[in-house]
Structure formats: C-alpha cells, structure tokens
Short mmCIF file of C-alpha atoms in Angstrom, two decimals:
data_model
loop_
_atom_site.label_atom_id
_atom_site.label_comp_id
_atom_site.label_asym_id
_atom_site.label_seq_id
_atom_site.Cartn_x
_atom_site.Cartn_y
_atom_site.Cartn_z
CA MET A 27 0.00 0.00 0.00
CA ILE A 28 1.13 3.55 -0.68
CA LEU A 29 1.87 5.49 2.51
CA GLY A 30 3.07 8.73 0.96
CA ILE A 31 3.91 10.46 -2.29
CA GLY A 32 6.05 13.56 -2.74
CA SER A 33 7.48 15.49 -5.65
CA ASP A 34 9.70 18.51 -5.98
CA LEU A 35 11.12 20.69 -8.72
CA CYS A 36 14.35 22.57 -8.01
CA ASP A 37 16.10 25.28 -10.01
CA ILE A 38 19.71 24.13 -10.46
CA ARG A 39 20.86 27.76 -10.72
CA ARG A 40 19.51 28.46 -7.23
CA ILE A 41 21.57 25.62 -5.78
CA GLU A 42 24.62 26.77 -7.76
CA ARG A 43 24.27 30.30 -6.35
CA SER A 44 23.94 28.93 -2.81
CA ILE A 45 27.10 26.85 -3.23
CA GLU A 46 28.99 29.84 -4.65
CA ARG A 47 27.77 32.19 -1.92
CA PHE A 48 27.90 29.95 1.15
CA GLY A 49 30.16 27.04 0.12
CA ASP A 50 30.64 24.41 2.81
CA ARG A 51 28.27 26.22 5.15
CA PHE A 52 25.43 25.42 2.74
CA THR A 53 26.46 21.91 1.72
CA HIS A 54 27.23 20.80 5.30
CA ARG A 55 23.86 22.11 6.52
CA ILE A 56 21.79 20.31 3.88
CA TYR A 57 23.72 17.23 2.73
CA THR A 58 25.27 14.22 4.44
CA GLN A 59 28.95 13.41 4.07
CA GLY A 60 28.10 10.65 1.59
CA GLU A 61 26.01 12.97 -0.56
CA ARG A 62 28.73 15.62 -0.55
CA ALA A 63 31.37 13.06 -1.56
CA ARG A 64 29.23 11.75 -4.41
CA SER A 65 28.26 15.20 -5.73
CA ASP A 66 31.76 16.67 -5.37
CA ARG A 67 33.18 13.87 -7.57
CA ARG A 68 31.01 14.97 -10.47
CA ALA A 69 32.05 17.51 -13.08
CA ALA A 70 28.49 18.91 -12.93
CA ARG A 71 28.27 19.43 -9.16
CA ALA A 72 25.27 21.77 -9.06
CA PRO A 73 22.85 19.43 -10.90
CA SER A 74 23.88 16.56 -8.62
CA TYR A 75 23.28 18.65 -5.51
CA ALA A 76 19.99 19.96 -6.96
CA ARG A 77 18.66 16.44 -7.61
CA ARG A 78 19.44 15.51 -4.03
CA PHE A 79 17.85 18.70 -2.72
CA ALA A 80 14.68 17.92 -4.68
CA ALA A 81 14.69 14.35 -3.35
CA LYS A 82 14.91 15.57 0.25
CA GLU A 83 12.00 17.97 -0.31
CA ALA A 84 9.96 15.22 -2.00
CA CYS A 85 10.74 12.78 0.80
CA ALA A 86 9.67 15.27 3.47
CA LYS A 87 6.38 15.71 1.60
CA ALA A 88 5.90 11.94 1.31
CA LEU A 89 6.47 11.66 5.07
CA GLY A 90 3.66 14.18 5.52
CA THR A 91 5.70 16.53 7.68
CA GLY A 92 7.71 18.73 5.37
CA LEU A 93 10.84 19.97 7.11
CA SER A 94 9.22 20.22 10.52
CA GLN A 95 8.11 18.02 13.41
CA GLY A 96 11.67 16.85 14.00
CA VAL A 97 12.50 16.08 10.35
CA PHE A 98 15.75 17.75 9.28
CA TRP A 99 17.66 17.94 5.99
CA ARG A 100 20.40 15.47 6.94
CA ASP A 101 17.84 12.96 8.29
CA MET A 102 17.19 12.10 4.63
CA GLU A 103 20.10 10.85 2.53
CA VAL A 104 19.97 9.89 -1.14
CA VAL A 105 21.91 6.64 -1.50
CA ASN A 106 22.25 4.21 -4.35
CA LEU A 107 21.57 0.49 -4.20
CA PRO A 108 24.23 -1.83 -5.68
CA SER A 109 22.23 -1.75 -8.93
CA GLY A 110 22.65 2.05 -9.02
CA ARG A 111 18.98 2.72 -8.32
CA PRO A 112 18.50 5.64 -5.92
CA THR A 113 16.66 5.33 -2.64
CA MET A 114 16.61 7.20 0.67
CA ARG A 115 18.35 6.30 3.93
CA LEU A 116 16.36 7.86 6.76
CA THR A 117 17.69 8.60 10.25
CA GLY A 118 16.62 10.70 13.22
CA GLY A 119 13.21 12.35 13.00
CA ALA A 120 12.61 11.17 9.42
CA LEU A 121 13.11 7.54 10.45
CA ALA A 122 10.89 8.01 13.50
CA ARG A 123 8.13 9.43 11.28
CA LEU A 124 8.54 6.58 8.77
CA GLU A 125 8.27 4.00 11.56
CA ALA A 126 5.19 5.74 12.98
CA MET A 127 3.38 5.74 9.63
CA THR A 128 4.23 2.12 8.73
CA PRO A 129 1.43 -0.27 9.74
CA PRO A 130 2.26 -3.13 12.10
CA GLY A 131 3.42 -6.25 10.26
CA HIS A 132 4.72 -4.20 7.30
CA ARG A 133 8.03 -2.75 6.25
CA ALA A 134 8.50 0.46 4.33
CA ILE A 135 10.23 0.80 0.97
CA VAL A 136 11.19 4.25 -0.30
CA HIS A 137 11.14 4.56 -4.09
CA VAL A 138 13.01 7.52 -5.60
CA SER A 139 13.15 8.86 -9.14
CA LEU A 140 15.62 11.66 -9.97
CA THR A 141 16.09 13.62 -13.16
CA ASP A 142 17.35 16.93 -14.42
CA ASP A 143 16.92 18.96 -17.56
CA PRO A 144 18.83 22.16 -16.90
CA PRO A 145 17.95 24.52 -15.48
CA MET A 146 15.59 22.28 -13.49
CA ALA A 147 16.03 19.15 -11.37
CA GLN A 148 13.13 16.97 -10.29
CA ALA A 149 12.48 14.17 -7.82
CA PHE A 150 9.59 11.89 -6.98
CA VAL A 151 9.39 9.82 -3.80
CA ILE A 152 6.87 7.10 -3.09
CA ILE A 153 6.77 5.38 0.30
CA GLU A 154 5.28 1.91 0.07
CA ALA A 155 4.38 -0.52 2.86
CA VAL A 156 4.73 -4.22 2.07
CA PRO A 157 4.00 -7.18 4.36
CA ALA A 158 7.03 -8.06 6.45
#
C-alpha cells in the first residue's frame, strides 16, 4: 500500500548560487557526508546537488511533515543500491516518522526517481508498505 507520495522541482541555478555564496556552510547544513562526496566527484556538481535537494523535499512531503516536526535535511540521505537505483536512507526524525506511519506487520520501501533537464532538477518519492 502507498503510505506517501512527494514530488519537488528545483532550479539548479539556485543551488549553484547557494554553493557559490555559502560554500561548505550550505552543503554541510543540507547534505550528508556521503552525498557531498558523491556530488563533489562529479564535473556537474550543481545538478547533482539539486537532484538531491529535490529528493529531500519530495521525501519530506511523502512523510507528511515537510521539514518540521523533527525532520531535518540530513535525516534524509539519497543513496544508491548496488544496482545504481536511488533510494533514501532515513535517520533521526525522518526515520521516527517513517516508523510511525508504517502499519504493524509491514516494512517500508522508499522509491526515488531523480532527473534533471537544466535549469531544473526533479524528484519523486513514493513510500510503500509491504507485508514483512
């Protein structure tokens, strides 16, 4: 069963300006160490960061909280499965919210779709509950 759906559209230029203006202060506030390492390895850093930003926003919407009620930016990390498919690793308040919304006897799966077509980046997140 679907527990939550979220989508977000992010202007890559906005993320690029934030990185230029605030540098590490911005990236360390929003992104986990793993996300920073992955994005900083890319020649096109800003689109990579923008896709992850959109995914975090979409995930917060799918959780039904937005960035409030104890859900913070770094509680949601875009990670890739061995196949390369993106998903989210949730910790802290985001994980607590996910656990609270998952029915007993089920486990949650977070589906993520990322794309960009400059100047925009987009993400969709679907949280699904499947029998344990």
